[in-house]
Coordinates of C-alpha atoms in Angstrom, one line a residue:
Chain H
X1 CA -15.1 9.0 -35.2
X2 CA -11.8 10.0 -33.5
X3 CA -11.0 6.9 -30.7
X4 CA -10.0 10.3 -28.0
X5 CA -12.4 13.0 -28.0
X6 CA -11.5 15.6 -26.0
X7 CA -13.7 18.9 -25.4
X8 CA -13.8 21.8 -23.9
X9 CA -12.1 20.2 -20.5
X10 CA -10.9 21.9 -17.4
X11 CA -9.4 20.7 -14.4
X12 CA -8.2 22.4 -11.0
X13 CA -5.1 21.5 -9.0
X14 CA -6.8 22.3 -5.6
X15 CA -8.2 25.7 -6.3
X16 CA -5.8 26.3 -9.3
X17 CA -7.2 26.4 -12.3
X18 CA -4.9 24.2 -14.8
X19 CA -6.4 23.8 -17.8
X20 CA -9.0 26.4 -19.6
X21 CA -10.9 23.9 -22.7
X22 CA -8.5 21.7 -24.0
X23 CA -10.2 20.4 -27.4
X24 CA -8.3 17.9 -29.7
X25 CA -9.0 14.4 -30.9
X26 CA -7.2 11.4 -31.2
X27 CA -7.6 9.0 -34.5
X28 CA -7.3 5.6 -33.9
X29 CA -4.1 4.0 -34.7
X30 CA -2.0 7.4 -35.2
X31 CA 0.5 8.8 -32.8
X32 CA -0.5 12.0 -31.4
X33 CA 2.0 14.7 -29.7
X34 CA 1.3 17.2 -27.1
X35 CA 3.7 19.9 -27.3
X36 CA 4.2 23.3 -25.2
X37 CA 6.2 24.9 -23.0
X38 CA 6.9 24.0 -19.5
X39 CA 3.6 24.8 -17.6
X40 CA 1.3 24.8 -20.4
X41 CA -0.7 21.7 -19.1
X42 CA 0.6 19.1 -21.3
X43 CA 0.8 16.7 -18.4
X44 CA -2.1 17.6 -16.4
X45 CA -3.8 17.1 -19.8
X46 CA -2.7 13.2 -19.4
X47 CA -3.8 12.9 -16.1
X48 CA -7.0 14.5 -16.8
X49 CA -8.1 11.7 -19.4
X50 CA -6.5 8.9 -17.3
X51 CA -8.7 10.3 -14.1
X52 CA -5.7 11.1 -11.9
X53 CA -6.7 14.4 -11.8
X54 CA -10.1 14.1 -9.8
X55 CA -11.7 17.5 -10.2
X56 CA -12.8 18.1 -13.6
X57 CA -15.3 19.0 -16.5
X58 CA -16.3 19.2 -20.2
X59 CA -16.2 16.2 -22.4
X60 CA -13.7 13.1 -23.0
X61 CA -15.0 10.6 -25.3
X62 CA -13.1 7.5 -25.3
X63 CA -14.8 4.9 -28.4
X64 CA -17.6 6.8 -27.9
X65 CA -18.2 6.8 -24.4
X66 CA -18.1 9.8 -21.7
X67 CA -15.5 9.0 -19.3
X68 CA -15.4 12.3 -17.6
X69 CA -17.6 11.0 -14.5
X70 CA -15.6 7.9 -14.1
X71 CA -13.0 7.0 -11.7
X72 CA -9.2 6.6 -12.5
X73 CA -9.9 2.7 -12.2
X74 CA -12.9 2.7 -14.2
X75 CA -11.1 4.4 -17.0
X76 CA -7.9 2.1 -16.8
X77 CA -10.5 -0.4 -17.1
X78 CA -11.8 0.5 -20.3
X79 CA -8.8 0.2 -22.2
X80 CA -6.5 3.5 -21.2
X81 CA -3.0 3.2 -19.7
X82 CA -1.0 5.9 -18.9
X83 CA 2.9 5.8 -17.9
X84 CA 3.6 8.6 -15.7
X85 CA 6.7 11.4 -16.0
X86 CA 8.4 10.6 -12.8
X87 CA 8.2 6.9 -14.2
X88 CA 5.9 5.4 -11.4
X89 CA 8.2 2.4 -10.5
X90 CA 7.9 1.0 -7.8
X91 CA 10.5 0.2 -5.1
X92 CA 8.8 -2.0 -2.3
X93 CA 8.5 -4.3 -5.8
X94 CA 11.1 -6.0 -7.7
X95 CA 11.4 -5.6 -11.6
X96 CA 9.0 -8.4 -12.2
X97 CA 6.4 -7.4 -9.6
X98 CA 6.8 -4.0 -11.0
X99 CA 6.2 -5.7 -14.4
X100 CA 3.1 -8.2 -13.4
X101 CA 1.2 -5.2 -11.5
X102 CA -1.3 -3.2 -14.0
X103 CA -3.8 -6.1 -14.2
X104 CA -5.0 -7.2 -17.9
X105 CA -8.4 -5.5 -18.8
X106 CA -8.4 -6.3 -22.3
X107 CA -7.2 -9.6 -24.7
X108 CA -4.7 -8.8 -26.8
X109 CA -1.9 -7.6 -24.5
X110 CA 1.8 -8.0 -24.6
X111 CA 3.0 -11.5 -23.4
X112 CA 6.0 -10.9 -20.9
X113 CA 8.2 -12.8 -23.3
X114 CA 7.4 -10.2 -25.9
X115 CA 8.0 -7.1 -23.8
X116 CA 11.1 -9.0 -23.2
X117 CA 12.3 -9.5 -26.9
X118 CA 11.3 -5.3 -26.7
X119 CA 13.5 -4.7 -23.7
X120 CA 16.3 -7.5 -23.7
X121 CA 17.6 -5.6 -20.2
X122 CA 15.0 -6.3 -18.6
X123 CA 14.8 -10.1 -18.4
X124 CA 18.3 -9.8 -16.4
X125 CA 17.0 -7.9 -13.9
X126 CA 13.5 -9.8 -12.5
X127 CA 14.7 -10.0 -9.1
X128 CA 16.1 -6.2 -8.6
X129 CA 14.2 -4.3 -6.8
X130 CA 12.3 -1.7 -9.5
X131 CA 13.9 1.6 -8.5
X132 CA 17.9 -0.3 -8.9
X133 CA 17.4 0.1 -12.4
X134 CA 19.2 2.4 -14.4
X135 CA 16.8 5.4 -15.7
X136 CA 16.4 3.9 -19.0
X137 CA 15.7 0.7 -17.5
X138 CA 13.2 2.3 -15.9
X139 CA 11.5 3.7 -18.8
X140 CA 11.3 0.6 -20.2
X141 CA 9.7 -1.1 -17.5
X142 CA 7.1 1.7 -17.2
X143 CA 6.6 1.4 -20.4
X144 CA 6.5 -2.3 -21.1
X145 CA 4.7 -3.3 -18.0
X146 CA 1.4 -1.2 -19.2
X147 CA 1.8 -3.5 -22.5
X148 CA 1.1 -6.3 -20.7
X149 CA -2.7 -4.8 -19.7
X150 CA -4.0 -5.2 -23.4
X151 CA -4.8 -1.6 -23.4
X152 CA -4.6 -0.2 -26.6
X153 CA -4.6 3.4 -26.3
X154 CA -1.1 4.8 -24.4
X155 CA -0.4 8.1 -22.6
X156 CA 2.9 8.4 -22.1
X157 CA 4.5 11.5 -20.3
X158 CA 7.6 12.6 -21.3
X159 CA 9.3 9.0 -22.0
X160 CA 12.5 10.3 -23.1
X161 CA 13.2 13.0 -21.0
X162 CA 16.9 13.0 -19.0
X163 CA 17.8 9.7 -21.4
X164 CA 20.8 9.2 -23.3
X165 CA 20.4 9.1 -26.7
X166 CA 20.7 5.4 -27.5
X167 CA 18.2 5.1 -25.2
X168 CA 15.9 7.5 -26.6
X169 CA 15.9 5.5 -30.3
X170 CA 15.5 2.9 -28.6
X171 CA 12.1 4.0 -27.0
X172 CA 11.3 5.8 -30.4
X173 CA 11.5 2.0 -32.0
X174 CA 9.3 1.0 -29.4
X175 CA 7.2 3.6 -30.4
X176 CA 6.9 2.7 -34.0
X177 CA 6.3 -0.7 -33.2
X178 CA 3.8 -0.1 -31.3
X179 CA 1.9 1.8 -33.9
X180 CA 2.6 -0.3 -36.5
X181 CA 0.9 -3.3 -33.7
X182 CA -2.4 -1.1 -33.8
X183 CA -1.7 1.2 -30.7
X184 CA -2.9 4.6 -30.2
X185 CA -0.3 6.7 -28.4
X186 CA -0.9 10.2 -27.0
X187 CA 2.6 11.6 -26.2
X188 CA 4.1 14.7 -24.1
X189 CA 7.6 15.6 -25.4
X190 CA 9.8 18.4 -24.6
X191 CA 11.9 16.8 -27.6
X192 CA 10.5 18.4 -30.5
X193 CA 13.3 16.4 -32.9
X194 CA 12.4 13.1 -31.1
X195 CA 8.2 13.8 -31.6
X196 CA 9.2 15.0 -35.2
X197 CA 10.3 11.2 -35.7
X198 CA 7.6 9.1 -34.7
X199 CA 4.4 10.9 -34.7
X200 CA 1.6 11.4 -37.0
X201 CA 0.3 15.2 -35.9
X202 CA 1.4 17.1 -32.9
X203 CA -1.0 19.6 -30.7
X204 CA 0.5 22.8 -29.2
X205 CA -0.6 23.8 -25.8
X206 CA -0.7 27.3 -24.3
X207 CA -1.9 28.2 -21.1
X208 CA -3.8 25.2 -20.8
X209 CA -5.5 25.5 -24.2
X210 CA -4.5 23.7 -27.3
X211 CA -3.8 26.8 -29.3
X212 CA -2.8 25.2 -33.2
X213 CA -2.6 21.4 -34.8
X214 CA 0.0 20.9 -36.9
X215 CA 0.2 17.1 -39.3
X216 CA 3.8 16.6 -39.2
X217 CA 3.9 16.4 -42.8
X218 CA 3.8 20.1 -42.9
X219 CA 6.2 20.1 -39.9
X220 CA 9.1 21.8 -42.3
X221 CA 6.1 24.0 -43.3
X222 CA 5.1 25.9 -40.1
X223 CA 8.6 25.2 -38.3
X224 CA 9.2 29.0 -38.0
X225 CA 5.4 29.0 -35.9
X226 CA 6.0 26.4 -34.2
X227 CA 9.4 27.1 -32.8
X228 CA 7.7 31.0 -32.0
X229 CA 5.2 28.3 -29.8
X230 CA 7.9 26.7 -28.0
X231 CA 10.5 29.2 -27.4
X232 CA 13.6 27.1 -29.3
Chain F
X1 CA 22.7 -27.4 35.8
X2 CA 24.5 -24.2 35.2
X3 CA 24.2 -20.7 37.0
X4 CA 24.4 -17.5 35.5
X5 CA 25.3 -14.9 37.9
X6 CA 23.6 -16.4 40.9
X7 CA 20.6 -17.0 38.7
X8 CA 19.1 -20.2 38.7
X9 CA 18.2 -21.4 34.8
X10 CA 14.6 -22.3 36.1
X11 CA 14.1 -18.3 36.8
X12 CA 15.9 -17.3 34.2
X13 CA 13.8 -19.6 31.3
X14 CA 10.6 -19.1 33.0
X15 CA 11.0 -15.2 32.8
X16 CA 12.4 -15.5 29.1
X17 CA 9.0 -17.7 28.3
X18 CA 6.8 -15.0 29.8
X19 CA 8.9 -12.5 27.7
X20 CA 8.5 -14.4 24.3
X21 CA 4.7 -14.2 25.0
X22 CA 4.5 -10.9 25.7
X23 CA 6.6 -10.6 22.5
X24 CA 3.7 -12.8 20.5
X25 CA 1.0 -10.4 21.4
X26 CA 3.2 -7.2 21.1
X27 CA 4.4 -8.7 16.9
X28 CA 0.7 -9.6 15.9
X29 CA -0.4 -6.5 17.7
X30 CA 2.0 -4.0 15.8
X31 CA 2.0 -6.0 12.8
X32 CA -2.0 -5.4 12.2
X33 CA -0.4 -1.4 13.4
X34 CA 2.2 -1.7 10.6
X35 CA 0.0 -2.5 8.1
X36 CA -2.5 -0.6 8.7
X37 CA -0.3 3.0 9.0
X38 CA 1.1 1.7 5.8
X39 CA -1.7 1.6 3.6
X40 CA -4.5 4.5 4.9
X41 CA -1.1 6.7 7.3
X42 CA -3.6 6.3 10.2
X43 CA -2.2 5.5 13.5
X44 CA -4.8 3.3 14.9
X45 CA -5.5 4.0 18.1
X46 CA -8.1 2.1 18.5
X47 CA -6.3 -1.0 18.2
X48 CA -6.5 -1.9 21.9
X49 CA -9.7 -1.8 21.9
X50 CA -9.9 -3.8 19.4
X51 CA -8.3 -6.7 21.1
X52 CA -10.5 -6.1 24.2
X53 CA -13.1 -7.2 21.8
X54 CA -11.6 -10.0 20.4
X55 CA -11.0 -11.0 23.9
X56 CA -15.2 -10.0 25.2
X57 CA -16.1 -12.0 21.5
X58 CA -14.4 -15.4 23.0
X59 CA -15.7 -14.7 26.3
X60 CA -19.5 -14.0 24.7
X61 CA -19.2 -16.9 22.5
X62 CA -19.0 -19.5 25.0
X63 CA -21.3 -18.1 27.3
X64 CA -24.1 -16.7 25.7
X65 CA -24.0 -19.5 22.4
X66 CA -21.9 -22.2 24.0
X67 CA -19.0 -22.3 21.3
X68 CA -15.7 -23.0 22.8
X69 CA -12.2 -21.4 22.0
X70 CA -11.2 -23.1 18.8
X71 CA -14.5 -21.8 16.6
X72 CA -13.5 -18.4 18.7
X73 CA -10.1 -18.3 17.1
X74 CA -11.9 -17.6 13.8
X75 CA -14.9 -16.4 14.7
X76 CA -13.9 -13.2 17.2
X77 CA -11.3 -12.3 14.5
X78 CA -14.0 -12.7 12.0
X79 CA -16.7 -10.1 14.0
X80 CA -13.9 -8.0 15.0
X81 CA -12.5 -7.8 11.4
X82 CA -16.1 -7.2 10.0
X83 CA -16.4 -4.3 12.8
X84 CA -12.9 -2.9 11.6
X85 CA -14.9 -2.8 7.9
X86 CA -18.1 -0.7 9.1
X87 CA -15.1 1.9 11.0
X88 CA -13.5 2.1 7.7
X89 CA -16.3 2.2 5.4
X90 CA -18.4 4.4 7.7
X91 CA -16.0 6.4 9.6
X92 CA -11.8 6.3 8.6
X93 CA -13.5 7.0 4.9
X94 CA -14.1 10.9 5.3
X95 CA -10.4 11.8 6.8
X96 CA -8.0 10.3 4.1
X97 CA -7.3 14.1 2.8
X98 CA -6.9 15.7 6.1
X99 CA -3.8 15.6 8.1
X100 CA -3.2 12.2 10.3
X101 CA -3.6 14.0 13.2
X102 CA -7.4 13.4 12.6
X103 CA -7.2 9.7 12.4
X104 CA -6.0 9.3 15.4
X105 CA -8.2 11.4 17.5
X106 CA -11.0 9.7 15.7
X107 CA -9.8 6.2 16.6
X108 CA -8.8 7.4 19.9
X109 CA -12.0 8.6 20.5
X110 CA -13.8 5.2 19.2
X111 CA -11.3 3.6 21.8
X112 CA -12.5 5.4 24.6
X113 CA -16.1 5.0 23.2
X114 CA -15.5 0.9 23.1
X115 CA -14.2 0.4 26.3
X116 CA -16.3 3.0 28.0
X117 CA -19.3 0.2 26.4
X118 CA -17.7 -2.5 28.0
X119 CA -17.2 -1.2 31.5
X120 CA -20.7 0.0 31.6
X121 CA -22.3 -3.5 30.7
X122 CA -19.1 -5.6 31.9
X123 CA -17.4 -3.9 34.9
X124 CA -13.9 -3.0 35.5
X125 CA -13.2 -6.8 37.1
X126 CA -11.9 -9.2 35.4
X127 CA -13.5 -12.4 33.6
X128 CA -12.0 -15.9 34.1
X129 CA -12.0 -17.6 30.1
X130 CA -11.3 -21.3 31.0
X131 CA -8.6 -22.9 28.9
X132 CA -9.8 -25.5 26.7
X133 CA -9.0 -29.1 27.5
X134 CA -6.6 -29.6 24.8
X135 CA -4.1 -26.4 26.1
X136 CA -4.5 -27.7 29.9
X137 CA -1.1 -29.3 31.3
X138 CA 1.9 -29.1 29.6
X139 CA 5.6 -30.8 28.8
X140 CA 9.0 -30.7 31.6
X141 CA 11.8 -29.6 29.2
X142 CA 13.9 -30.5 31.8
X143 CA 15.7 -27.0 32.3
X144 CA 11.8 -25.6 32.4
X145 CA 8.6 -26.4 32.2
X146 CA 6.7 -25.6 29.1
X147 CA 2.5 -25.1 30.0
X148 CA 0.7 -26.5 26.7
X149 CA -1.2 -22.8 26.8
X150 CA 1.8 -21.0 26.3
X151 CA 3.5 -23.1 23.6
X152 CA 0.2 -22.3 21.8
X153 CA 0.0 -19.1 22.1
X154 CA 3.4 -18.6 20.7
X155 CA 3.1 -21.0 18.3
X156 CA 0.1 -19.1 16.6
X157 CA 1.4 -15.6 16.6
X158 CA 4.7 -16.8 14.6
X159 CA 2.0 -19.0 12.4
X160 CA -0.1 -15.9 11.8
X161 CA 3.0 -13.4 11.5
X162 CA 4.7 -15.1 9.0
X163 CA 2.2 -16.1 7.2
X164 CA 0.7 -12.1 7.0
X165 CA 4.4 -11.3 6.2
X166 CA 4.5 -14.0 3.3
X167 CA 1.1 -12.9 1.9
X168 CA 2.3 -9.3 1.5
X169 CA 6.0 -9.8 0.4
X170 CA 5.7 -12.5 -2.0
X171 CA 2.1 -13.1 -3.6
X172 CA 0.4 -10.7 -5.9
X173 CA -2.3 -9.7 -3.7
X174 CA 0.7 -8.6 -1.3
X175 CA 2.4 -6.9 -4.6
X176 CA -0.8 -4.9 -4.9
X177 CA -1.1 -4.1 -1.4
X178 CA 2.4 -2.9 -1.9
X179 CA 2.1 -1.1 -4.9
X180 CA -1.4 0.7 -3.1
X181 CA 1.3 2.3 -0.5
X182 CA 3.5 3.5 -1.8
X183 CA 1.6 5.3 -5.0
X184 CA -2.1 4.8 -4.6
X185 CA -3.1 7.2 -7.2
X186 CA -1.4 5.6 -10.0
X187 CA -2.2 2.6 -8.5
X188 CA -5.9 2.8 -8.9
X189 CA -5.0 4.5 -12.5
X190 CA -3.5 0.5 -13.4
X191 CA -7.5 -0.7 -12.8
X192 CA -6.7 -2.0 -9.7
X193 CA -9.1 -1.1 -6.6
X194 CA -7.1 0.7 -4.0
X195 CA -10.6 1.4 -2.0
X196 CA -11.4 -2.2 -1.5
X197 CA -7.9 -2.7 -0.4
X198 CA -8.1 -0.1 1.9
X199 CA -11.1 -1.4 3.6
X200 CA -9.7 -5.2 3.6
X201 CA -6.4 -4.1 5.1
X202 CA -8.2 -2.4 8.2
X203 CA -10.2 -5.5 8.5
X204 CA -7.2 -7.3 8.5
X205 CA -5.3 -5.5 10.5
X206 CA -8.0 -5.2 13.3
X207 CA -8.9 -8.6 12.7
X208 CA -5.0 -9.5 13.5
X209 CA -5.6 -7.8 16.8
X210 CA -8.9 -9.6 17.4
X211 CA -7.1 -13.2 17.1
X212 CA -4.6 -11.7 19.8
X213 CA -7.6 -10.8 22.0
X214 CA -9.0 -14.4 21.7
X215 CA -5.4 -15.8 22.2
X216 CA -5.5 -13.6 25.6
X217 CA -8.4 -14.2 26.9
X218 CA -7.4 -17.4 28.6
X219 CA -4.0 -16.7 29.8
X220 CA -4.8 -13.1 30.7
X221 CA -8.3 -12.2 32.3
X222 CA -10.7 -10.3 30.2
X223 CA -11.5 -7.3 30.7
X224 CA -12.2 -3.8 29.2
X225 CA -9.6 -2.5 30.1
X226 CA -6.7 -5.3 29.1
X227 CA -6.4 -3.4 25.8
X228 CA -5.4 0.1 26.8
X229 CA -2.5 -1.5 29.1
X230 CA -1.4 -3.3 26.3
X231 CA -1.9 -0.7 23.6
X232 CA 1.0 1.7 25.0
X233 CA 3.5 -0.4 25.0
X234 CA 3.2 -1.7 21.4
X235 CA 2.7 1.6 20.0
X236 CA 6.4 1.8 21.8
X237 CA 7.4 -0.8 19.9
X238 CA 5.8 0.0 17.0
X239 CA 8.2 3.3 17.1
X240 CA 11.3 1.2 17.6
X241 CA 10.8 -1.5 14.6
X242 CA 9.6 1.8 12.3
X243 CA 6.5 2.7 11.6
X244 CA 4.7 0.8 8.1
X245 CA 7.8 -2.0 8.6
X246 CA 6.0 -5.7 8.0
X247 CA 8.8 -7.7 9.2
X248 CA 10.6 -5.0 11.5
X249 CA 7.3 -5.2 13.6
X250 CA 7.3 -8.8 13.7
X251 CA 11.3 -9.1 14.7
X252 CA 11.0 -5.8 17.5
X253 CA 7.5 -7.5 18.7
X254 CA 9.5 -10.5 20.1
X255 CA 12.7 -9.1 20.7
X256 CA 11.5 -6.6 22.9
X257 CA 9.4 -8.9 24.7
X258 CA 12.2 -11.0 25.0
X259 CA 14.5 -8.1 26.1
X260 CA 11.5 -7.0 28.7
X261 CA 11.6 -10.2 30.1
X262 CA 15.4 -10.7 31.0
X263 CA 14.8 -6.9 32.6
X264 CA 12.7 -8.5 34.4
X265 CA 15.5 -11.4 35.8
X266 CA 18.4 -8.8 35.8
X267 CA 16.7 -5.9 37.1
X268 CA 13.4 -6.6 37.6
X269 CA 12.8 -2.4 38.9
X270 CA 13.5 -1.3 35.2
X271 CA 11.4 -3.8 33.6
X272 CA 8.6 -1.8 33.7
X273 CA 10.3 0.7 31.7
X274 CA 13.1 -0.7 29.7
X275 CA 10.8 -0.4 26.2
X276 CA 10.3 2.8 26.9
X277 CA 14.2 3.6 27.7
X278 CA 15.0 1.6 24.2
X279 CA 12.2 3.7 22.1
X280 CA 14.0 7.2 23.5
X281 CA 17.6 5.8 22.4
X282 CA 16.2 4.4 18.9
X283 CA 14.7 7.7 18.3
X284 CA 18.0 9.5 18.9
X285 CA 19.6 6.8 16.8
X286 CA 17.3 6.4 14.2
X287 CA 14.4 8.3 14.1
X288 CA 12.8 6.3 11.2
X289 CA 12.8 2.9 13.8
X290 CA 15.2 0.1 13.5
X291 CA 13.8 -0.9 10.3
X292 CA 12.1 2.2 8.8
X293 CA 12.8 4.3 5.9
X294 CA 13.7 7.6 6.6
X295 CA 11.0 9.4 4.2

């Protein structure tokens, strides 16, 4: 049994209508892409399955369970964190407020000290206020502070978009750490190389559908369909 | 003793003390304001009313049940607070996704509704609250004389403003609370309950206003109307400190009190008015207030 489950969903931005049955699964412990164009409802998928987006139907199972009549806190609570594109930091809150906020809903989380050893900039920075940091510092501490929750299962929107490219190893280590800890990760990436690197299959969305799954062992395979997908 | 332009220092401190308490009930009045806008981006007019009742709970307290002012002090704040949570819950609830404009005509209408109660059973006349033994007489300064009453009520409002200020800046419920205004969606996608904090922060915030009414009702007389007098004048300064500011609505509460009460030494004519003159030249200024950020 696949720990995501999602069928047939749709969801509506006010009266648009964003996504048209999105169907894919998640297997525990792999890393899982969402790729697409700009549009195709890659994010809106996320924020679907982390209850952000209030108005929708069909089916997510997450270990079994329907969450698609829960609330956003409801589904945090059960073990999903999701780390938004624009970042979601917080200004009125310093980097260590920022940091301490997601409560823990699970055992097993990050301790700060180890999301520290993950992000060494961070510890220099407690008392900054969140939005001071640098845009990779940023994406660190949106990404390291949902660690702390003990949430196993990640959605992480576009993580390495705008970053320089030290940065963006950097997060793909993270990454790979992370899986190799036991996490689940659902990713959107505009960075087909970077997704290419650190995860296990990829989904390709069109006009909020997925429309083809590729593993990405046989990413050198179907690179000629995939690239027809995305427009590169 | 010194003069300051023909002034004697007896009218001039005496006038400054009347200012600073003005300034306590305008800080805890636009604090609970500030908070509240913050969090649910409802201008609450129905704020003064609120204080009325906090003043009407003291007042019904010790006449109808016999307890005295200091149980008031936390129980009117208590009964208004728990008032402020049926609004919320009941009411406020069912017009977060329409435009503000429909917050406040429901809490101005729920103002009008209050004190329209209050004159109907109570009267437009005033109601003496006696002072409590304890806050009867006071201490010679020697440049003034300080009533016990007074000192009190000063004393309370920085005691309850700070503290509110402290709670939200520097504990994790505050970091929440925080957290909840700026970006309540992904706020309540962390697992945290923005709903209850909604609803706890109105309570609060009216509850804030209650204390104010209890704090009033001796030194002011009670009556329905003593809220809507009031009410104008902090939403004035509510303006000038910047609307949602925690500790700009503490700091413009006092100092305009403060300002309103040498106006009323200097050029007692303008006094009257002078907030008002401030809030027009702070808007030209500034139009986010003195301590707002310009969205």
């Amino acid at each position: 049994m696949p720990l995501l489950a999602v069928k047939e969903l749709e969801a509506w931005y006010g009266e648009s209508h964003v996504l048209h049955g999105v169907t894919f699964d998640v297997p525990s412990g792999e890393v899982v892409t969402l790729l697409g164009r700009n549009g195709a409802g890659k994010s809106t998928t996320l924020k679907a399955i982390i209850g952000i987006m209030r108005r929708r139907k069909g089916s997510i199972r997450f270990s079994g369970k329907e969450t698609i009549g829960l609330s956003a806190r409801a589904i945090a609570r059960s073990g999903i964190a999701f780390c938004p594109e624009d970042r979601g930091i917080y200004s009125s809150l310093n980097v260590e407020e920022n940091l301490r906020l997601p409560p823990v809903v699970q055992d097993g989380g990050l301790s700060v000290d180890e999301i520290f050893d993950m992000f060494p900039n961070l510890r220099e920075r407690l008392k900054s206020p969140g939005t001071k940091l640098s845009g990779g510092e940023q994406q660190m501490l949106a990404i390291g502070r949902i660690l702390r929750t003990g949430a196993k299962f990640l959605l992480l929107d576009e993580p390495t978009e705008g970053l320089a490219p030290v940065i963006v190893q950097q997060i793909g280590r993270t990454i790979k750490e992370l899986k190799a800890r036991g996490f689940t990760i659902v990713l959107v990436e505009q960075n087909f190389h970077f997704a290419s690197t650190v995860a296990d299959r990829h989904y390709v969305m069109e006009h909020g559908r997925v429309v083809d799954m590729v593993p990405n062992a046989d990413l050198a395979a179907s690179a000629a369909k995939l690239s027809r997908y995305l427009g590169v | 003793m010194f003069d300051l332009l023909g002034i004697p220092p007896q009218v001039l401190f005496s006038q400054l003390l009347l200012g600073l308490i003005n300034g306590a009930f305008y800080a805890m009045l636009s604090l609970g304001l500030a908070v509240i806008f913050g969090l649910l981006n409802i201008v609450n007019f129905a704020h003064g009313a609120l204080y009325m009742m906090g003043a009407f709970g003291a007042w019904m307290l010790l006449n109808y049940l016999g307890i005295g002012y200091w149980w008031a002090l936390l129980l009117s704040p208590l009964m208004v607070g728990l008032f402020g949570v049926l609004i919320e819950r009941l009411l406020l609830r069912w017009l977060y996704d329409l435009d503000h404009l429909y917050g406040m005509i429901l809490t101005f209408g729920l103002a009008l509704v209050i004190t329209g109660l209050f004159r109907n059973f109570y009267g437009a006349t005033g109601m003496p609250y006696t002072l409590p033994p304890l806050l009867t007489g006071g201490h010679n300064l020697g440049f003034m004389f300080l009533p016990n009453s007074r000192a009190f009520v000063i004393a309370s409002s920085l005691i309850v403003c700070l503290s509110t200020w402290f709670v939200i800046e520097r504990t994790r419920l505050g970091s929440y609370l925080r957290a909840a205004t700026e970006n309540p969606a992904l706020t309540e996608a962390f697992g945290i309950n923005v709903s209850l904090l909604v609803t706890m922060t109105y309570g609060f915030g009216v509850a804030l206003a209650g204390f104010a009414g209890v704090l009033a009702a001796p030194i002011y007389s009670v009556n329905p109307t003593m809220g809507s007098d009031l009410i104008i004048v902090v939403f004035a300064v509510v303006v000038i400190g910047g609307m949602g500011s925690i500790l700009g609505s503490i700091i413009t509460g006092f100092s305009l009190g403060i300002v309103e009460g040498l106006t009323k030494v200097f050029w007692p004519e303008a006094s009257a008015t002078v907030i008002f003159v401030i809030m027009a030249i702070v808007l030209m200024a500034k139009p986010a207030g003195l301590f707002g950020r310009s969205s």
